[in-house]
CSV table of C-alpha atoms and ligand atoms in Angstrom, one decimal:
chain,number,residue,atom,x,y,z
A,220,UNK,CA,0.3,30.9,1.5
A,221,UNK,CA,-2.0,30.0,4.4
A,222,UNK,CA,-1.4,27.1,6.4
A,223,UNK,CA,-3.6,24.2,6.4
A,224,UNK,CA,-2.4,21.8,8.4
A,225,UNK,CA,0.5,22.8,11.2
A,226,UNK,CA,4.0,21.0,11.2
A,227,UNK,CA,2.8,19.9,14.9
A,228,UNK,CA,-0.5,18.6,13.9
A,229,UNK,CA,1.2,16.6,10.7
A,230,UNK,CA,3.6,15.3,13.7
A,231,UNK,CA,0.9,14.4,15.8
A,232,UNK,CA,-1.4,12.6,13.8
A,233,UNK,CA,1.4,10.7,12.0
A,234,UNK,CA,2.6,9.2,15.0
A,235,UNK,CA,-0.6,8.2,15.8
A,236,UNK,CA,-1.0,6.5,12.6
A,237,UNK,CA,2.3,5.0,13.4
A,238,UNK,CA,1.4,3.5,16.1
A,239,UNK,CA,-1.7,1.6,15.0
A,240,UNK,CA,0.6,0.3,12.1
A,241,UNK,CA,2.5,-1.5,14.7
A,242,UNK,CA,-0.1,-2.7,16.3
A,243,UNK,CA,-1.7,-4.5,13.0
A,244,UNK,CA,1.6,-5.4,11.5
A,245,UNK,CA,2.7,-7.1,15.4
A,246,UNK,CA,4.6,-10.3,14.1
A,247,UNK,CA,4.7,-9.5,10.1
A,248,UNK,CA,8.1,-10.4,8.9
A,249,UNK,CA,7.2,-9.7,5.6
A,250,UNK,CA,6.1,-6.2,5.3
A,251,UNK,CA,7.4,-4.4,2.5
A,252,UNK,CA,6.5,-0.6,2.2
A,253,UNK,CA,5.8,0.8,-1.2
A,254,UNK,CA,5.9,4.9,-1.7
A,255,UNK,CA,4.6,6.8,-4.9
A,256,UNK,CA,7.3,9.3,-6.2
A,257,UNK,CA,8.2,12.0,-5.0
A,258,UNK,CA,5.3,13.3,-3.3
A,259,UNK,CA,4.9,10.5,-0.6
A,260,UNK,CA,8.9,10.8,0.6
A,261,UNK,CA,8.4,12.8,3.5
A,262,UNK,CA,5.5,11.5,4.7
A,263,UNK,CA,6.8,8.0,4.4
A,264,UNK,CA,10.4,9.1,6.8
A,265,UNK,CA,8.8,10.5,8.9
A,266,UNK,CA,6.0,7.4,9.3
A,267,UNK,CA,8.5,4.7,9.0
A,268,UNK,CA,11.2,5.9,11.7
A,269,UNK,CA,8.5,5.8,13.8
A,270,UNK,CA,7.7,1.8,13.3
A,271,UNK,CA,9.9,-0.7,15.0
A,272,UNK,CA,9.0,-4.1,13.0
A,273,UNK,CA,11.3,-5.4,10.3
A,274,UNK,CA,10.2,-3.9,6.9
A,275,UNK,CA,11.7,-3.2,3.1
A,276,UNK,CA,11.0,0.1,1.8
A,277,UNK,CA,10.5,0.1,-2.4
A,278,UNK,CA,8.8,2.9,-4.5
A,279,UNK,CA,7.0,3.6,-7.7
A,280,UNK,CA,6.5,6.4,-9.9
A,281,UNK,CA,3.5,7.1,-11.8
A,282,UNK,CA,2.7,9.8,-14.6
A,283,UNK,CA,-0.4,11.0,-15.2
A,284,UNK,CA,-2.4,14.4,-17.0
A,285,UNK,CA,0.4,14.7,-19.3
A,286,UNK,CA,0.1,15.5,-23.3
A,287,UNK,CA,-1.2,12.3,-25.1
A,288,UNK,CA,-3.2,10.7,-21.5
A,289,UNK,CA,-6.8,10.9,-21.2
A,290,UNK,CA,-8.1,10.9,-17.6
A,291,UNK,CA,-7.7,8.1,-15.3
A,292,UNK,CA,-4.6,6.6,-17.4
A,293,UNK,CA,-1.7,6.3,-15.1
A,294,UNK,CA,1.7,5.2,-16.3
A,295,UNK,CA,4.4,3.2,-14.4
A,296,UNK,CA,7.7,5.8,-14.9
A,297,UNK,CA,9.4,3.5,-12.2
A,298,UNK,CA,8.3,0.4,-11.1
A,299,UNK,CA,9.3,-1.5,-7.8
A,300,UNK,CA,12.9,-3.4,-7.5
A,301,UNK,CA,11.9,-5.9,-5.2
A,302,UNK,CA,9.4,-9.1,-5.6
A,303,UNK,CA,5.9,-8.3,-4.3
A,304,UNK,CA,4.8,-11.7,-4.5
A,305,UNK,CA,3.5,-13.4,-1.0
A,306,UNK,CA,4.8,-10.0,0.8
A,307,UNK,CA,2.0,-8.0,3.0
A,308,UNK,CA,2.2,-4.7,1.3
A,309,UNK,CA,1.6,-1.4,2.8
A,310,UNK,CA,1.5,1.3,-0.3
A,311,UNK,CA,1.9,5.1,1.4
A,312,UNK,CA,1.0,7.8,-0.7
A,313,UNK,CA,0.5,11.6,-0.7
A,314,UNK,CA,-2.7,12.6,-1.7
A,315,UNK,CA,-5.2,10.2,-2.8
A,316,UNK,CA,-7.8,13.1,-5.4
A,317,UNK,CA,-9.6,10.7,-8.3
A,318,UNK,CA,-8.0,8.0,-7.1
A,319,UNK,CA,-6.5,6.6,-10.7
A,320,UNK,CA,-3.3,6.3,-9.7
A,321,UNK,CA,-3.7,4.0,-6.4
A,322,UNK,CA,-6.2,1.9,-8.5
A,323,UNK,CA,-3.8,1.6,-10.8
A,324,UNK,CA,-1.1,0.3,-8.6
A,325,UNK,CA,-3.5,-1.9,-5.9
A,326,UNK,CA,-4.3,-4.1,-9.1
A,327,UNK,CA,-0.9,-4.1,-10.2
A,328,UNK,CA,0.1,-5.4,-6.5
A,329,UNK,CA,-2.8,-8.0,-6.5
A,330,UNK,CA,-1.7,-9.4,-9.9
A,331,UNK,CA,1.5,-9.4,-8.6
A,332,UNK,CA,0.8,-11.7,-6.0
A,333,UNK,CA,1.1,-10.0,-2.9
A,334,UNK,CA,-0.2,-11.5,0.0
A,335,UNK,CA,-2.1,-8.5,1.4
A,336,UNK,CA,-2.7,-5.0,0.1
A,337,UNK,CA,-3.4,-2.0,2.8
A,338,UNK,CA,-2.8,1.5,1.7
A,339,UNK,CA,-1.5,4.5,4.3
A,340,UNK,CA,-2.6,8.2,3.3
A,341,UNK,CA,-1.7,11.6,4.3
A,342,UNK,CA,-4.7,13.3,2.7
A,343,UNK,CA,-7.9,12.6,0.9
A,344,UNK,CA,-9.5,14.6,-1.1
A,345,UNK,CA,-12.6,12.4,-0.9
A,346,UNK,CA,-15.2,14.9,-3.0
A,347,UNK,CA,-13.0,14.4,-5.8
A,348,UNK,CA,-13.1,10.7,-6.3
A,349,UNK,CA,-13.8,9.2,-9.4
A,350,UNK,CA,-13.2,5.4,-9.0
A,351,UNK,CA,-13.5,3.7,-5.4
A,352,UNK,CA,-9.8,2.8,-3.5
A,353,UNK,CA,-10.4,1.5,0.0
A,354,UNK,CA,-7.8,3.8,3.0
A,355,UNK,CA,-6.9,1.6,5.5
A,356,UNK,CA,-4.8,4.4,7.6
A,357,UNK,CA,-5.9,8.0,6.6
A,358,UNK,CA,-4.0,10.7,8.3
A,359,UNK,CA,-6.7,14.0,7.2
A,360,UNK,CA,-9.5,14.7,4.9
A,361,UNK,CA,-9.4,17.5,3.4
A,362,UNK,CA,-11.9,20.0,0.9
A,363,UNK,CA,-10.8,20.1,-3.0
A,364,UNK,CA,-8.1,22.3,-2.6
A,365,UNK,CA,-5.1,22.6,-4.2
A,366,UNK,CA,-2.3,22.0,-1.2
A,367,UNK,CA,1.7,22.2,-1.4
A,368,UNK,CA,3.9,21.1,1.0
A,369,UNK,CA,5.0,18.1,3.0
A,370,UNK,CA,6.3,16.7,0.1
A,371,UNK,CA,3.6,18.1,-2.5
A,372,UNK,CA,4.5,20.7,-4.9
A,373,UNK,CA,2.8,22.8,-7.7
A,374,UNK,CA,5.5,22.3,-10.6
A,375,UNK,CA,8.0,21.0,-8.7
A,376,UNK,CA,8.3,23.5,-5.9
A,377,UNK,CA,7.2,24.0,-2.4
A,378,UNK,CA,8.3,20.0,-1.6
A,379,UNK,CA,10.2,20.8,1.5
A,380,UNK,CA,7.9,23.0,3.6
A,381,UNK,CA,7.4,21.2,7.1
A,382,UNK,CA,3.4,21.8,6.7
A,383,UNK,CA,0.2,21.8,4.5
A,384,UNK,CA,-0.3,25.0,2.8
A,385,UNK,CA,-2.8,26.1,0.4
A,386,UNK,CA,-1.6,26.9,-2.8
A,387,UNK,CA,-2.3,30.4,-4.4
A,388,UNK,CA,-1.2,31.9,-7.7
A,389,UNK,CA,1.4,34.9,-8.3
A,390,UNK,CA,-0.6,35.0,-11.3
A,391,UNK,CA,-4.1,34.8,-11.4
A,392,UNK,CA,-3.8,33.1,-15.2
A,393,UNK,CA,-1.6,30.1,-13.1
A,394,UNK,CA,-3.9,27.2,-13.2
A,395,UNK,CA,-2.4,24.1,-10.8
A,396,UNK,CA,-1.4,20.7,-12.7
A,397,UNK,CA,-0.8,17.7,-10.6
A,398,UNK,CA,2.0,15.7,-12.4
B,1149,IMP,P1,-5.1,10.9,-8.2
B,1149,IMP,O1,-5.9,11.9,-8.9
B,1149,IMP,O2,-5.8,10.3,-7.0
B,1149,IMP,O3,-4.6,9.8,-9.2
B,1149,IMP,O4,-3.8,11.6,-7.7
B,1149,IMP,C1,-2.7,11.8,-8.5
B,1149,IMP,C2,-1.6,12.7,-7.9
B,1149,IMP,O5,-2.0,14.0,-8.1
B,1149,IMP,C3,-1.3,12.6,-6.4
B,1149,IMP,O6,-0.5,11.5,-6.0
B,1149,IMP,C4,-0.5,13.9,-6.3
B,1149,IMP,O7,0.8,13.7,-6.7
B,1149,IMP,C5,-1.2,14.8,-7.2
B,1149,IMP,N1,-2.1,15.7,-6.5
B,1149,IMP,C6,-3.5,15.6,-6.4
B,1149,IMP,N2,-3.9,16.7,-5.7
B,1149,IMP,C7,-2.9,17.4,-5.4
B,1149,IMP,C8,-2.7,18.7,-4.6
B,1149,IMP,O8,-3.6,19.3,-4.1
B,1149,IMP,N3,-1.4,19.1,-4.5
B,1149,IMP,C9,-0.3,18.5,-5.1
B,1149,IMP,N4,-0.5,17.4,-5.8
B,1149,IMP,C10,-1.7,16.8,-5.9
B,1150,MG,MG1,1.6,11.5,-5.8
């Protein structure tokens, strides 16, 4: 599969992102850190070892484009253990493609009660949006690709690669579908 983006340019930019996390959170002792299962987990280890200031790490886990779901209907599989309410949230996800699911869970955290909502992606697929969701920390756009690795797989597979690849088929009949 070709490379997209390099383990070293991942490493690069996250640290940069890092970095201008501290500087915004300087003082919070109320950040809590929410992931999206599974695909956000190694971007979100290798992003939070690099911040110093007291945090809680929680996580959700959504479905979506399964049997019986029309587009843009995200369910809660997991939902977070800890209170949300009067925290300063920082959601970290994958991938954000239409954009249903982080919709889904920024109004979730605002009804919750949480006292600010920012939200820390590794890609954006921007050309593929379908409902508006503000990034505050965006580590690369990319084009409307399928891409495994880092963390994202095609049916489970290619999680642990240390870089963005492009997906491609071993059958030209596969057709990709983001779970
Ligand atoms: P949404 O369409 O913005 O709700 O994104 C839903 C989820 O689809 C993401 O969190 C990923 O788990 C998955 N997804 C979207 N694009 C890709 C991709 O290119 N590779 C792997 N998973 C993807
Ligand atoms: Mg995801």
């Amino acid at each position: 599969m070709k490379v997209l983006i390099r383990q070293e340019d991942l490493e690069r930019r996250i640290g940069e992102m890092a970095a201008e996390i501290e500087r915004d959170y300087a003082g919070c002792d109320n950040l809590m850190c929410v992931g999206v299962l599974k695909g956000s987990v190694f971007f979100m280890v290798d992003l939070l070892k690099r911040i110093s200031i007291p945090l809680a790490v929680d996580f959700f886990q959504t479905s979506s484009y399964g049997s019986g779901t029309t587009p843009g209907e995200v369910r809660i599989r997991k939902d977070v253990d800890l209170s949300i309410r009067g925290k300063d949230v920082l959601l970290i996800e994958d991938i954000v493609d239409t954009g249903y699911t982080l919709r889904t869970i920024l109004d979730l955290l605002r009804f919750r009660g949480a006292r600010s909502v920012r939200l820390c992606a590794l890609l954006d697929k921007a050309s593929r949006r379908q409902v508006d969701v503000p990034i505050d920390y965006l580590g690369f756009e990319i084009e409307d690709l399928f891409v495994v690795g880092y963390g994202l797989d095609f049916d489970e597979r290619y999680r642990n690669l240390p870089y963005i690849a492009v997906w491609e088929p071993d059958e030209p009949s596969d057709v990709p579908s983001p779970s």
